[in-house]
Amino acid sequence: MPEAPTAKTAPAYGYAPGAHAEALEFIEHVTANAGQVQRRVLGEILAQNAPAEYLRRYGIPGSPDVVDAFRRLVPLVTYEGLQPDILRIANGDTSPIFSGKPISEFLTSSGTSGGERKLMPTIADEMNRRSLLYSLLMPVMSQSVSGLDKGKAMYLLFVKAESRTPGGLAARPGCIVIAWATC
């Protein structure tokens, strides 16, 4: 994953002019070089998950051309196509089915599209990626919404109860909607 801007650039509280410059430069870099960044990140993901059963099913090699092999050999799939393996994990199977790292929890969808919440296996490193996303919200919003550094802000969060799978892993909401308003 591309390196996130350091915490030094965006103060935890308040706003300083230019404080978001590093975050905005990061966004500019990854969007201007999207193809290169995506290829590198996919290569890192595939290398980390080389032991995964899912990749071995398609004959993905652990070699330098792994990205091209993945694009050529692994088809697009639906959630339903992955569901049997997801249920194996939910029921306690700890073998490396999708990931070379242990599944630490499940994120759940809201269930609004089909009534059933979908389980999305995640690893501990996923929290770092979510933190990166959230660290970029203020810099982006401050470009279009004046006054974010004044007054109050309101967050609206989508909340559902956390549950446990039969295998004991936490299953918590993965969809959080944030709305921002200044007063």
PDB file of C-alpha atoms in Angstrom, residues 2-183:
ATOM      1  CA  PRO A   2       1.337   3.487  -0.716  1.00  0.00           C
ATOM      2  CA  GLU A   3       2.707   5.246   2.322  1.00  0.00           C
ATOM      3  CA  ALA A   4       0.271   7.552   4.038  1.00  0.00           C
ATOM      4  CA  PRO A   5       1.181  11.093   4.944  1.00  0.00           C
ATOM      5  CA  THR A   6       2.689  11.306   8.397  1.00  0.00           C
ATOM      6  CA  ALA A   7       0.600  12.373  11.363  1.00  0.00           C
ATOM      7  CA  LYS A   8       2.868  15.420  11.720  1.00  0.00           C
ATOM      8  CA  THR A   9       1.254  17.100   8.713  1.00  0.00           C
ATOM      9  CA  ALA A  10      -2.329  17.109   9.945  1.00  0.00           C
ATOM     10  CA  PRO A  11      -2.839  18.232  13.532  1.00  0.00           C
ATOM     11  CA  ALA A  12      -5.157  16.004  15.548  1.00  0.00           C
ATOM     12  CA  TYR A  13      -7.235  19.001  16.584  1.00  0.00           C
ATOM     13  CA  GLY A  14      -7.899  22.246  14.810  1.00  0.00           C
ATOM     14  CA  TYR A  15      -6.719  23.358  11.425  1.00  0.00           C
ATOM     15  CA  ALA A  16      -3.585  25.072  10.270  1.00  0.00           C
ATOM     16  CA  PRO A  17      -3.271  26.596   6.781  1.00  0.00           C
ATOM     17  CA  GLY A  18      -1.228  24.258   4.608  1.00  0.00           C
ATOM     18  CA  ALA A  19      -1.503  21.427   7.128  1.00  0.00           C
ATOM     19  CA  HIS A  20      -3.170  19.216   4.538  1.00  0.00           C
ATOM     20  CA  ALA A  21      -0.595  19.801   1.796  1.00  0.00           C
ATOM     21  CA  GLU A  22       1.203  16.462   2.263  1.00  0.00           C
ATOM     22  CA  ALA A  23      -2.058  14.490   2.219  1.00  0.00           C
ATOM     23  CA  LEU A  24      -3.229  16.289  -0.928  1.00  0.00           C
ATOM     24  CA  GLU A  25       0.157  15.666  -2.595  1.00  0.00           C
ATOM     25  CA  PHE A  26      -0.193  11.972  -1.713  1.00  0.00           C
ATOM     26  CA  ILE A  27      -3.653  11.866  -3.328  1.00  0.00           C
ATOM     27  CA  GLU A  28      -2.316  13.666  -6.402  1.00  0.00           C
ATOM     28  CA  HIS A  29       0.575  11.200  -6.694  1.00  0.00           C
ATOM     29  CA  VAL A  30      -1.526   8.036  -6.422  1.00  0.00           C
ATOM     30  CA  THR A  31      -4.181   9.331  -8.823  1.00  0.00           C
ATOM     31  CA  ALA A  32      -1.706  10.713 -11.381  1.00  0.00           C
ATOM     32  CA  ASN A  33       0.152   7.384 -11.340  1.00  0.00           C
ATOM     33  CA  ALA A  34      -2.861   5.141 -10.743  1.00  0.00           C
ATOM     34  CA  GLY A  35      -1.874   2.364 -13.151  1.00  0.00           C
ATOM     35  CA  GLN A  36       1.651   2.078 -11.760  1.00  0.00           C
ATOM     36  CA  VAL A  37       0.452   2.271  -8.141  1.00  0.00           C
ATOM     37  CA  GLN A  38      -2.298  -0.308  -8.710  1.00  0.00           C
ATOM     38  CA  ARG A  39       0.104  -2.729 -10.369  1.00  0.00           C
ATOM     39  CA  ARG A  40       2.631  -2.377  -7.523  1.00  0.00           C
ATOM     40  CA  VAL A  41      -0.037  -2.779  -4.823  1.00  0.00           C
ATOM     41  CA  LEU A  42      -1.532  -5.813  -6.583  1.00  0.00           C
ATOM     42  CA  GLY A  43       1.960  -7.344  -6.774  1.00  0.00           C
ATOM     43  CA  GLU A  44       2.437  -6.764  -3.032  1.00  0.00           C
ATOM     44  CA  ILE A  45      -0.961  -8.292  -2.243  1.00  0.00           C
ATOM     45  CA  LEU A  46      -0.273 -11.341  -4.406  1.00  0.00           C
ATOM     46  CA  ALA A  47       3.209 -11.856  -2.913  1.00  0.00           C
ATOM     47  CA  GLN A  48       1.827 -11.628   0.627  1.00  0.00           C
ATOM     48  CA  ASN A  49      -0.913 -14.109  -0.230  1.00  0.00           C
ATOM     49  CA  ALA A  50       1.120 -16.584  -2.299  1.00  0.00           C
ATOM     50  CA  PRO A  51       0.256 -19.437   0.124  1.00  0.00           C
ATOM     51  CA  ALA A  52      -3.490 -18.822  -0.283  1.00  0.00           C
ATOM     52  CA  GLU A  53      -5.546 -21.763  -1.459  1.00  0.00           C
ATOM     53  CA  TYR A  54      -7.660 -19.475  -3.669  1.00  0.00           C
ATOM     54  CA  LEU A  55      -4.652 -18.358  -5.737  1.00  0.00           C
ATOM     55  CA  ARG A  56      -3.261 -21.897  -5.991  1.00  0.00           C
ATOM     56  CA  ARG A  57      -6.593 -23.091  -7.447  1.00  0.00           C
ATOM     57  CA  TYR A  58      -5.927 -20.896 -10.460  1.00  0.00           C
ATOM     58  CA  GLY A  59      -2.261 -21.816 -10.766  1.00  0.00           C
ATOM     59  CA  ILE A  60      -0.957 -18.384  -9.810  1.00  0.00           C
ATOM     60  CA  PRO A  61       2.837 -18.685  -9.671  1.00  0.00           C
ATOM     61  CA  GLY A  62       5.002 -17.154  -6.990  1.00  0.00           C
ATOM     62  CA  SER A  63       7.108 -15.454  -9.655  1.00  0.00           C
ATOM     63  CA  PRO A  64       7.829 -11.953 -10.968  1.00  0.00           C
ATOM     64  CA  ASP A  65       5.043 -12.197 -13.580  1.00  0.00           C
ATOM     65  CA  VAL A  66       2.442 -12.900 -10.867  1.00  0.00           C
ATOM     66  CA  VAL A  67       0.419  -9.750 -11.710  1.00  0.00           C
ATOM     67  CA  ASP A  68       0.068 -10.717 -15.370  1.00  0.00           C
ATOM     68  CA  ALA A  69      -0.759 -14.307 -14.400  1.00  0.00           C
ATOM     69  CA  PHE A  70      -3.421 -13.101 -11.955  1.00  0.00           C
ATOM     70  CA  ARG A  71      -5.039 -10.865 -14.564  1.00  0.00           C
ATOM     71  CA  ARG A  72      -4.951 -13.670 -17.125  1.00  0.00           C
ATOM     72  CA  LEU A  73      -6.022 -16.628 -14.960  1.00  0.00           C
ATOM     73  CA  VAL A  74      -8.363 -15.415 -12.215  1.00  0.00           C
ATOM     74  CA  PRO A  75     -11.916 -14.671 -13.388  1.00  0.00           C
ATOM     75  CA  LEU A  76     -14.231 -12.011 -12.031  1.00  0.00           C
ATOM     76  CA  VAL A  77     -16.462 -13.594  -9.419  1.00  0.00           C
ATOM     77  CA  THR A  78     -19.565 -12.772  -7.428  1.00  0.00           C
ATOM     78  CA  TYR A  79     -19.918 -12.894  -3.676  1.00  0.00           C
ATOM     79  CA  GLU A  80     -21.925 -16.084  -4.101  1.00  0.00           C
ATOM     80  CA  GLY A  81     -18.934 -17.651  -5.876  1.00  0.00           C
ATOM     81  CA  LEU A  82     -16.750 -16.916  -2.846  1.00  0.00           C
ATOM     82  CA  GLN A  83     -19.364 -17.681  -0.220  1.00  0.00           C
ATOM     83  CA  PRO A  84     -18.495 -21.374   0.341  1.00  0.00           C
ATOM     84  CA  ASP A  85     -14.915 -20.400   1.239  1.00  0.00           C
ATOM     85  CA  ILE A  86     -16.104 -17.465   3.357  1.00  0.00           C
ATOM     86  CA  LEU A  87     -18.376 -19.830   5.286  1.00  0.00           C
ATOM     87  CA  ARG A  88     -15.445 -22.211   5.854  1.00  0.00           C
ATOM     88  CA  ILE A  89     -13.567 -19.364   7.523  1.00  0.00           C
ATOM     89  CA  ALA A  90     -16.645 -18.248   9.478  1.00  0.00           C
ATOM     90  CA  ASN A  91     -17.053 -21.804  10.757  1.00  0.00           C
ATOM     91  CA  GLY A  92     -13.496 -21.919  12.093  1.00  0.00           C
ATOM     92  CA  ASP A  93     -11.247 -23.110   9.246  1.00  0.00           C
ATOM     93  CA  THR A  94      -7.903 -21.370   9.863  1.00  0.00           C
ATOM     94  CA  SER A  95      -6.093 -22.612   6.760  1.00  0.00           C
ATOM     95  CA  PRO A  96      -4.863 -19.915   4.340  1.00  0.00           C
ATOM     96  CA  ILE A  97      -7.912 -19.888   2.081  1.00  0.00           C
ATOM     97  CA  PHE A  98      -7.812 -16.285   0.813  1.00  0.00           C
ATOM     98  CA  SER A  99      -4.869 -14.811   2.685  1.00  0.00           C
ATOM     99  CA  GLY A 100      -1.336 -15.678   3.681  1.00  0.00           C
ATOM    100  CA  LYS A 101      -2.055 -13.931   6.990  1.00  0.00           C
ATOM    101  CA  PRO A 102      -4.647 -15.087   9.521  1.00  0.00           C
ATOM    102  CA  ILE A 103      -8.177 -13.736   9.161  1.00  0.00           C
ATOM    103  CA  SER A 104      -8.683 -11.572  12.252  1.00  0.00           C
ATOM    104  CA  GLU A 105     -12.336 -10.604  11.842  1.00  0.00           C
ATOM    105  CA  PHE A 106     -15.127 -10.116   9.358  1.00  0.00           C
ATOM    106  CA  LEU A 107     -16.515  -6.819   8.205  1.00  0.00           C
ATOM    107  CA  THR A 108     -20.199  -6.999   7.356  1.00  0.00           C
ATOM    108  CA  SER A 109     -22.147  -5.171   4.690  1.00  0.00           C
ATOM    109  CA  SER A 110     -25.274  -3.251   5.612  1.00  0.00           C
ATOM    110  CA  GLY A 111     -27.538  -5.903   4.109  1.00  0.00           C
ATOM    111  CA  THR A 112     -29.559  -3.282   2.266  1.00  0.00           C
ATOM    112  CA  SER A 113     -29.109  -4.754  -1.217  1.00  0.00           C
ATOM    113  CA  GLY A 114     -30.415  -8.237  -0.492  1.00  0.00           C
ATOM    114  CA  GLY A 115     -31.521  -8.246   3.112  1.00  0.00           C
ATOM    115  CA  GLU A 116     -28.647 -10.471   4.234  1.00  0.00           C
ATOM    116  CA  ARG A 117     -25.418  -9.022   5.560  1.00  0.00           C
ATOM    117  CA  LYS A 118     -22.405 -10.255   3.624  1.00  0.00           C
ATOM    118  CA  LEU A 119     -19.255 -11.325   5.466  1.00  0.00           C
ATOM    119  CA  MET A 120     -15.941  -9.883   4.242  1.00  0.00           C
ATOM    120  CA  PRO A 121     -12.862 -11.565   5.762  1.00  0.00           C
ATOM    121  CA  THR A 122     -10.171  -9.111   6.877  1.00  0.00           C
ATOM    122  CA  ILE A 123      -6.687  -9.265   8.331  1.00  0.00           C
ATOM    123  CA  ALA A 124      -5.198  -7.117  11.081  1.00  0.00           C
ATOM    124  CA  ASP A 125      -3.371  -4.945   8.503  1.00  0.00           C
ATOM    125  CA  GLU A 126      -6.738  -3.809   7.135  1.00  0.00           C
ATOM    126  CA  MET A 127      -7.078  -1.323  10.001  1.00  0.00           C
ATOM    127  CA  ASN A 128      -4.050   0.544   8.644  1.00  0.00           C
ATOM    128  CA  ARG A 129      -5.707   0.902   5.233  1.00  0.00           C
ATOM    129  CA  ARG A 130      -8.923   2.156   6.812  1.00  0.00           C
ATOM    130  CA  SER A 131      -6.927   4.642   8.887  1.00  0.00           C
ATOM    131  CA  LEU A 132      -5.274   5.913   5.704  1.00  0.00           C
ATOM    132  CA  LEU A 133      -8.675   6.460   4.111  1.00  0.00           C
ATOM    133  CA  TYR A 134     -10.020   8.347   7.115  1.00  0.00           C
ATOM    134  CA  SER A 135      -6.850  10.465   7.355  1.00  0.00           C
ATOM    135  CA  LEU A 136      -7.565  11.771   3.856  1.00  0.00           C
ATOM    136  CA  LEU A 137     -11.145  12.917   4.535  1.00  0.00           C
ATOM    137  CA  MET A 138     -10.405  16.314   6.097  1.00  0.00           C
ATOM    138  CA  PRO A 139      -7.845  17.395   3.498  1.00  0.00           C
ATOM    139  CA  VAL A 140     -10.258  16.574   0.671  1.00  0.00           C
ATOM    140  CA  MET A 141     -13.328  18.085   2.316  1.00  0.00           C
ATOM    141  CA  SER A 142     -11.471  21.260   3.262  1.00  0.00           C
ATOM    142  CA  GLN A 143     -10.913  21.902  -0.448  1.00  0.00           C
ATOM    143  CA  SER A 144     -14.654  22.286  -1.050  1.00  0.00           C
ATOM    144  CA  VAL A 145     -16.252  23.124   2.285  1.00  0.00           C
ATOM    145  CA  SER A 146     -15.204  26.411   3.780  1.00  0.00           C
ATOM    146  CA  GLY A 147     -15.223  26.840   7.522  1.00  0.00           C
ATOM    147  CA  LEU A 148     -14.272  23.306   8.520  1.00  0.00           C
ATOM    148  CA  ASP A 149     -11.746  24.871  10.850  1.00  0.00           C
ATOM    149  CA  LYS A 150     -14.474  26.851  12.636  1.00  0.00           C
ATOM    150  CA  GLY A 151     -17.533  25.855  14.571  1.00  0.00           C
ATOM    151  CA  LYS A 152     -18.627  22.293  15.102  1.00  0.00           C
ATOM    152  CA  ALA A 153     -18.809  19.178  13.004  1.00  0.00           C
ATOM    153  CA  MET A 154     -21.359  16.410  13.003  1.00  0.00           C
ATOM    154  CA  TYR A 155     -20.673  12.795  12.087  1.00  0.00           C
ATOM    155  CA  LEU A 156     -23.499  10.468  11.127  1.00  0.00           C
ATOM    156  CA  LEU A 157     -22.471   6.858  11.537  1.00  0.00           C
ATOM    157  CA  PHE A 158     -24.197   3.707  10.365  1.00  0.00           C
ATOM    158  CA  VAL A 159     -24.187   1.365  13.342  1.00  0.00           C
ATOM    159  CA  LYS A 160     -25.167  -2.281  13.642  1.00  0.00           C
ATOM    160  CA  ALA A 161     -24.441  -4.666  16.463  1.00  0.00           C
ATOM    161  CA  GLU A 162     -21.251  -6.686  16.366  1.00  0.00           C
ATOM    162  CA  SER A 163     -21.711 -10.444  16.342  1.00  0.00           C
ATOM    163  CA  ARG A 164     -19.541 -13.570  16.324  1.00  0.00           C
ATOM    164  CA  THR A 165     -19.273 -16.265  13.683  1.00  0.00           C
ATOM    165  CA  PRO A 166     -19.650 -19.947  14.643  1.00  0.00           C
ATOM    166  CA  GLY A 167     -15.827 -20.119  14.499  1.00  0.00           C
ATOM    167  CA  GLY A 168     -15.537 -17.277  17.031  1.00  0.00           C
ATOM    168  CA  LEU A 169     -14.390 -14.396  14.809  1.00  0.00           C
ATOM    169  CA  ALA A 170     -15.903 -10.947  15.305  1.00  0.00           C
ATOM    170  CA  ALA A 171     -18.278  -9.768  12.567  1.00  0.00           C
ATOM    171  CA  ARG A 172     -18.656  -5.990  12.691  1.00  0.00           C
ATOM    172  CA  PRO A 173     -20.107  -3.388  10.344  1.00  0.00           C
ATOM    173  CA  GLY A 174     -17.791  -2.330   7.562  1.00  0.00           C
ATOM    174  CA  CYS A 175     -19.998   0.341   6.045  1.00  0.00           C
ATOM    175  CA  ILE A 176     -19.740   3.631   7.863  1.00  0.00           C
ATOM    176  CA  VAL A 177     -21.367   6.677   6.328  1.00  0.00           C
ATOM    177  CA  ILE A 178     -19.901   9.980   7.363  1.00  0.00           C
ATOM    178  CA  ALA A 179     -21.722  13.224   6.753  1.00  0.00           C
ATOM    179  CA  TRP A 180     -20.107  16.498   7.658  1.00  0.00           C
ATOM    180  CA  ALA A 181     -21.722  19.767   8.554  1.00  0.00           C
ATOM    181  CA  THR A 182     -20.334  22.850  10.200  1.00  0.00           C
ATOM    182  CA  CYS A 183     -22.331  24.964  12.573  1.00  0.00           C
TER     183      CYS A 183
END
